[in-house]
Each structure stands twice: as C-alpha cells, then as structure tokens.
Amino acid sequence: AQKVTQAQTEISVVEKEDVTLDCVYETRDTTYYLFWYKQPPSGELVFLIRRNSFDEQNEISGRYSWNFQKSTSSFNFTITASQVVDSAVYFCALSEARHTDKLIFGTGTRLQVFP
Amino acid sequence: GAVVSQHPSRVICKSGTSVKIECRSLDFQATTMFWYRQFPKQSLMLMATSNEGSKATYEQGVEKDKFLINHASLTLSTLTVTSAHPEDSSFYICSARDLAGSTYEQYFGPGTRLTVT
C-alpha cells in the first residue's frame, strides 16, 4: 500500500536557523514520483519540487535542498537560514507511475519561524 | 506560470442547500482536474478526478450523488455539494494538469472554504 509519513507535526525555529522536514514513504512500485508542496496561511498549495524514483541526486535550490535516500525510503527537505516567510505547512506527496494522477499526501508539517 | 482559480473563496450556507464551487485554469487547458478535501489541520484527500467531456472518477468512500462534478470545458470544472450538512464543512481544493505541459505536475487552486450552518 502507498503511504506517506511526516512524523513531525509542528516545528518551531528562530530565524536564520536551519530546519529539516522529514518524509518517509511506502510503495511497492519501482517507478514513482515524490513531491513537496508548501501551503501558506492563505491556503493555496505551492509546488516546490518533483523527483522521480530513478534520480537519487540531491537537489539544491537557493535556501532549499532535498535529500532523497531510496535505501531508507526518505525524501527530506531542508531549509537553510530560515525566514519568517517560510512559515507554512509543508506537505510531502507520492504518486506511483501506474496512477500518476493520484497524489498521496502526508499529514503535513507546520513550520513556524519566529523573528 | 500556470494559474488555477477557484470561486468562491469562502461560502457559508444553510444545511440542506446546495453549493457550487468553480475551478478554472486561467492560462492553460486541462483535460483533467482533481478535487481534494482538507479538514482542519489535516492532509489533502483526493475526492475525484474530473475528466473533460466524460464522467468523473470518484475515490472510494466519496458519494458521487452528493458531490456532483461537471467538467464542461477544457478550462472549467465544477463541484456541487448537494444537500449540504455541517459535516461537509471543509476546505475544498482543486488542481489541474496542463494538457501541454509536464505530465505529472498538478497546479492547485487557492481553495474554497465551505461552512455549513
């Protein structure tokens, strides 16, 4: 069965701290896609990244970086030098190749960055 | 970038009435749109997949007669919550897949907060 687990319900940090949001997934498929989305207080979901299961290279985009480890079925997200504007709920999601339309979301991690 | 709009952003209705929510892709065509439901402080759950010109595909446990979906054009899908009850109060989010773009990326609308009194 497919499942996405975000064990951290809420994280609070002070500005400029680094923070890592964990994501562990379960799937029987060998081909799948992993995503991270940001949901600010306004409610809309903002796409951050998509990674396919054959690409284990870590990715960096500005202050954001992602660590994909197939051996531990994890796709963790790190924000470096956090800012108040990073405060939001972050969702990790999975879709399997045979059901590419279906996004299975984790329960989300609420990040609060204090000044 | 691709933009998806939803209308209304908030709606309050009385129990027993029906509410229609619109989802539009503003600068791209979408043969497929998706409807999600999000309870407070919870995750998004896919309710149904809306296909232009054909019937929607509902996820297990979602009542198709209660949540009517119509995808009449390549840029518009509507979700009608019929005979709404307080337990239908939730945040409804739609997404759309760009016909000409990435196969796997869904663009999300800003959501509609429904409160049934």
Tab-separated table of C-alpha atoms in Angstrom:
chain	number	residue	atom	x	y	z
A	1	ALA	CA	0.000	0.000	0.000
A	2	GLN	CA	1.096	3.537	-0.625
A	3	LYS	CA	1.687	5.788	2.305
A	4	VAL	CA	3.499	8.984	3.161
A	5	THR	CA	4.526	9.707	6.731
A	6	GLN	CA	5.536	13.086	8.053
A	7	ALA	CA	6.244	12.358	11.686
A	8	GLN	CA	6.859	15.975	12.662
A	9	THR	CA	3.521	17.643	13.260
A	10	GLU	CA	4.909	21.055	14.174
A	11	ILE	CA	8.355	22.582	14.219
A	12	SER	CA	9.288	25.985	15.616
A	13	VAL	CA	12.578	27.663	14.878
A	14	VAL	CA	14.069	31.105	15.150
A	15	GLU	CA	15.012	32.987	12.014
A	16	LYS	CA	18.322	32.007	10.425
A	17	GLU	CA	18.221	28.522	11.880
A	18	ASP	CA	18.392	25.567	9.522
A	19	VAL	CA	15.476	23.149	9.667
A	20	THR	CA	14.866	19.717	8.163
A	21	LEU	CA	11.415	18.345	7.467
A	22	ASP	CA	11.253	14.573	7.324
A	23	CYS	CA	9.286	12.475	4.861
A	24	VAL	CA	9.151	8.697	4.717
A	25	TYR	CA	7.183	6.898	2.040
A	26	GLU	CA	5.947	3.412	1.288
A	27	THR	CA	5.258	1.973	-2.135
A	28	ARG	CA	5.535	-1.345	-3.915
A	29	ASP	CA	6.192	0.282	-7.271
A	30	THR	CA	9.700	0.681	-8.591
A	31	THR	CA	8.711	3.786	-10.540
A	32	TYR	CA	7.196	6.606	-8.569
A	33	TYR	CA	7.375	10.346	-8.018
A	34	LEU	CA	7.877	12.351	-4.873
A	35	PHE	CA	6.786	15.915	-4.316
A	36	TRP	CA	6.976	18.690	-1.768
A	37	TYR	CA	4.336	21.400	-1.557
A	38	LYS	CA	4.107	24.486	0.628
A	39	GLN	CA	0.750	25.673	1.976
A	40	PRO	CA	0.974	29.191	3.425
A	41	PRO	CA	-1.817	30.551	5.661
A	42	SER	CA	-3.698	31.767	2.596
A	43	GLY	CA	-4.353	28.138	1.701
A	44	GLU	CA	-3.066	27.664	-1.819
A	45	LEU	CA	-0.604	24.868	-2.462
A	46	VAL	CA	2.706	25.924	-3.910
A	47	PHE	CA	4.700	23.333	-5.835
A	48	LEU	CA	8.320	23.078	-4.662
A	49	ILE	CA	9.825	20.000	-6.258
A	50	ARG	CA	9.147	16.746	-8.083
A	51	ARG	CA	11.641	13.889	-8.064
A	52	ASN	CA	11.356	10.561	-9.847
A	53	SER	CA	12.453	7.328	-8.255
A	54	PHE	CA	15.409	6.861	-10.592
A	55	ASP	CA	17.018	10.139	-9.722
A	56	GLU	CA	18.659	9.980	-6.318
A	57	GLN	CA	20.751	13.065	-6.762
A	58	ASN	CA	20.249	15.607	-4.069
A	59	GLU	CA	18.940	18.933	-5.221
A	60	ILE	CA	19.570	22.465	-4.065
A	61	SER	CA	17.510	25.477	-4.997
A	62	GLY	CA	18.523	28.604	-3.171
A	63	ARG	CA	17.920	28.031	0.529
A	64	TYR	CA	16.033	24.811	-0.161
A	65	SER	CA	17.625	21.393	-0.508
A	66	TRP	CA	16.261	17.895	-0.765
A	67	ASN	CA	17.855	14.602	0.258
A	68	PHE	CA	16.401	11.541	-1.477
A	69	GLN	CA	17.508	8.203	0.001
A	70	LYS	CA	15.878	5.150	-1.535
A	71	SER	CA	17.611	2.863	0.968
A	72	THR	CA	15.600	4.419	3.788
A	73	SER	CA	12.584	5.465	1.663
A	74	SER	CA	13.045	9.039	2.719
A	75	PHE	CA	12.798	12.362	0.917
A	76	ASN	CA	13.765	15.010	3.443
A	77	PHE	CA	13.568	18.743	2.893
A	78	THR	CA	15.977	21.237	4.448
A	79	ILE	CA	15.547	24.985	4.632
A	80	THR	CA	18.788	26.802	5.311
A	81	ALA	CA	18.805	30.124	7.145
A	82	SER	CA	15.044	30.063	7.650
A	83	GLN	CA	12.987	33.217	7.313
A	84	VAL	CA	9.621	34.254	8.727
A	85	VAL	CA	8.113	33.928	5.238
A	86	ASP	CA	8.937	30.235	5.338
A	87	SER	CA	6.213	29.757	7.956
A	88	ALA	CA	3.667	27.410	6.388
A	89	VAL	CA	2.501	23.829	6.323
A	90	TYR	CA	4.688	21.647	4.155
A	91	PHE	CA	3.331	18.512	2.513
A	92	CYS	CA	5.269	15.618	1.087
A	93	ALA	CA	3.406	13.593	-1.541
A	94	LEU	CA	3.822	10.433	-3.589
A	95	SER	CA	2.409	9.298	-6.902
A	96	GLU	CA	3.001	5.933	-8.485
A	97	ALA	CA	3.728	5.559	-12.182
A	98	ARG	CA	0.635	3.467	-12.785
A	99	HIS	CA	-1.557	6.046	-11.062
A	100	THR	CA	0.206	9.265	-11.911
A	101	ASP	CA	-2.931	11.275	-11.336
A	102	LYS	CA	-3.266	10.265	-7.732
A	103	LEU	CA	-1.223	12.255	-5.265
A	104	ILE	CA	-0.986	10.689	-1.833
A	105	PHE	CA	-0.210	13.356	0.695
A	106	GLY	CA	1.430	13.102	4.064
A	107	THR	CA	-0.232	14.759	7.018
A	108	GLY	CA	1.968	17.813	6.726
A	109	THR	CA	4.446	19.563	8.981
A	110	ARG	CA	3.584	23.010	10.290
A	111	LEU	CA	6.709	25.160	10.369
A	112	GLN	CA	6.747	28.342	12.398
A	113	VAL	CA	9.713	30.643	12.029
A	114	PHE	CA	9.932	33.307	14.692
A	115	PRO	CA	11.837	36.570	14.253
B	1	GLY	CA	3.303	30.069	-14.606
B	2	ALA	CA	0.075	28.107	-14.738
B	3	VAL	CA	-2.726	29.621	-12.682
B	4	VAL	CA	-5.808	27.913	-11.331
B	5	SER	CA	-8.614	29.927	-9.783
B	6	GLN	CA	-11.497	28.888	-7.577
B	7	HIS	CA	-14.745	30.654	-6.897
B	8	PRO	CA	-15.966	31.399	-4.346
B	9	SER	CA	-13.070	31.543	-1.916
B	10	ARG	CA	-15.427	31.297	1.041
B	11	VAL	CA	-19.054	30.303	1.287
B	12	ILE	CA	-21.442	29.889	4.171
B	13	CYS	CA	-24.675	28.054	3.513
B	14	LYS	CA	-27.551	26.610	5.464
B	15	SER	CA	-27.971	22.923	6.000
B	16	GLY	CA	-29.947	21.318	3.191
B	17	THR	CA	-28.931	23.736	0.477
B	18	SER	CA	-26.590	23.061	-2.419
B	19	VAL	CA	-23.351	24.873	-3.132
B	20	LYS	CA	-21.427	25.074	-6.397
B	21	ILE	CA	-17.672	25.617	-6.484
B	22	GLU	CA	-15.907	26.525	-9.715
B	23	CYS	CA	-12.375	25.631	-10.685
B	24	ARG	CA	-10.810	27.346	-13.696
B	25	SER	CA	-7.464	27.010	-15.403
B	26	LEU	CA	-6.699	30.575	-16.463
B	27	ASP	CA	-3.831	30.300	-18.911
B	28	PHE	CA	-3.798	26.683	-19.961
B	29	GLN	CA	-6.101	23.880	-20.989
B	30	ALA	CA	-6.762	20.984	-18.674
B	31	THR	CA	-8.443	17.769	-19.745
B	32	THR	CA	-8.106	16.548	-16.203
B	33	MET	CA	-8.875	18.351	-12.978
B	34	PHE	CA	-8.837	17.000	-9.470
B	35	TRP	CA	-10.899	17.761	-6.399
B	36	TYR	CA	-9.433	17.428	-2.914
B	37	ARG	CA	-10.868	17.913	0.526
B	38	GLN	CA	-8.898	19.096	3.520
B	39	PHE	CA	-10.186	19.056	7.073
B	40	PRO	CA	-8.639	21.495	9.571
B	41	LYS	CA	-5.023	20.673	10.306
B	42	GLN	CA	-5.235	17.534	8.226
B	43	SER	CA	-3.935	16.361	4.919
B	44	LEU	CA	-5.500	16.609	1.497
B	45	MET	CA	-7.616	13.698	0.382
B	46	LEU	CA	-8.396	13.166	-3.277
B	47	MET	CA	-12.147	13.057	-3.771
B	48	ALA	CA	-12.468	12.650	-7.515
B	49	THR	CA	-10.829	13.071	-10.875
B	50	SER	CA	-12.745	15.227	-13.298
B	51	ASN	CA	-12.369	14.473	-17.000
B	52	GLU	CA	-13.489	16.900	-19.671
B	53	GLY	CA	-16.436	15.527	-21.591
B	54	SER	CA	-16.885	12.402	-19.503
B	55	LYS	CA	-17.967	11.253	-16.086
B	56	ALA	CA	-15.801	11.911	-13.082
B	57	THR	CA	-13.963	9.111	-11.330
B	58	TYR	CA	-14.640	9.077	-7.601
B	59	GLU	CA	-12.373	7.734	-4.894
B	60	GLN	CA	-13.609	5.008	-2.630
B	61	GLY	CA	-15.944	6.305	0.038
B	62	VAL	CA	-16.890	9.510	-1.794
B	63	GLU	CA	-20.603	9.760	-2.600
B	64	LYS	CA	-20.977	10.733	-6.237
B	65	ASP	CA	-24.590	11.756	-5.784
B	66	LYS	CA	-23.611	14.145	-3.034
B	67	PHE	CA	-20.567	15.635	-4.722
B	68	LEU	CA	-21.574	16.296	-8.310
B	69	ILE	CA	-18.754	17.089	-10.687
B	70	ASN	CA	-19.117	18.597	-14.125
B	71	HIS	CA	-16.183	19.265	-16.444
B	72	ALA	CA	-17.868	21.027	-19.328
B	73	SER	CA	-14.843	22.622	-20.959
B	74	LEU	CA	-11.068	22.410	-21.019
B	75	THR	CA	-10.808	25.245	-18.534
B	76	LEU	CA	-13.691	24.711	-16.132
B	77	SER	CA	-14.741	22.058	-13.655
B	78	THR	CA	-17.470	22.498	-11.060
B	79	LEU	CA	-18.117	20.688	-7.807
B	80	THR	CA	-21.632	20.881	-6.400
B	81	VAL	CA	-22.175	19.832	-2.822
B	82	THR	CA	-25.812	18.806	-2.753
B	83	SER	CA	-27.986	18.965	0.360
B	84	ALA	CA	-25.049	20.151	2.397
B	85	HIS	CA	-24.732	19.247	6.061
B	86	PRO	CA	-22.405	20.594	8.753
B	87	GLU	CA	-20.093	17.597	8.333
B	88	ASP	CA	-19.470	18.755	4.755
B	89	SER	CA	-17.796	21.864	6.127
B	90	SER	CA	-14.243	21.693	4.863
B	91	PHE	CA	-11.616	23.283	2.638
B	92	TYR	CA	-12.069	22.145	-0.958
B	93	ILE	CA	-9.100	22.454	-3.290
B	94	CYS	CA	-8.975	21.759	-6.994
B	95	SER	CA	-5.971	21.145	-9.181
B	96	ALA	CA	-5.448	20.910	-12.902
B	97	ARG	CA	-2.944	19.230	-15.135
B	98	ASP	CA	-1.664	21.235	-18.065
B	99	LEU	CA	-2.523	19.462	-21.310
B	100	ALA	CA	0.609	20.745	-22.968
B	101	GLY	CA	2.919	20.726	-20.009
B	102	SER	CA	4.530	18.303	-17.606
B	103	THR	CA	2.719	15.003	-17.380
B	104	TYR	CA	2.902	14.803	-13.644
B	105	GLU	CA	2.634	18.300	-12.285
B	106	GLN	CA	-0.651	19.477	-10.898
B	107	TYR	CA	-1.356	23.172	-10.381
B	108	PHE	CA	-3.510	23.877	-7.374
B	109	GLY	CA	-6.217	26.455	-6.897
B	110	PRO	CA	-6.393	28.678	-3.802
B	111	GLY	CA	-9.157	26.592	-2.239
B	112	THR	CA	-12.745	27.215	-1.163
B	113	ARG	CA	-13.692	27.201	2.489
B	114	LEU	CA	-17.214	25.851	2.913
B	115	THR	CA	-19.078	26.314	6.168
B	116	VAL	CA	-22.475	24.683	6.541
B	117	THR	CA	-24.574	26.002	9.403
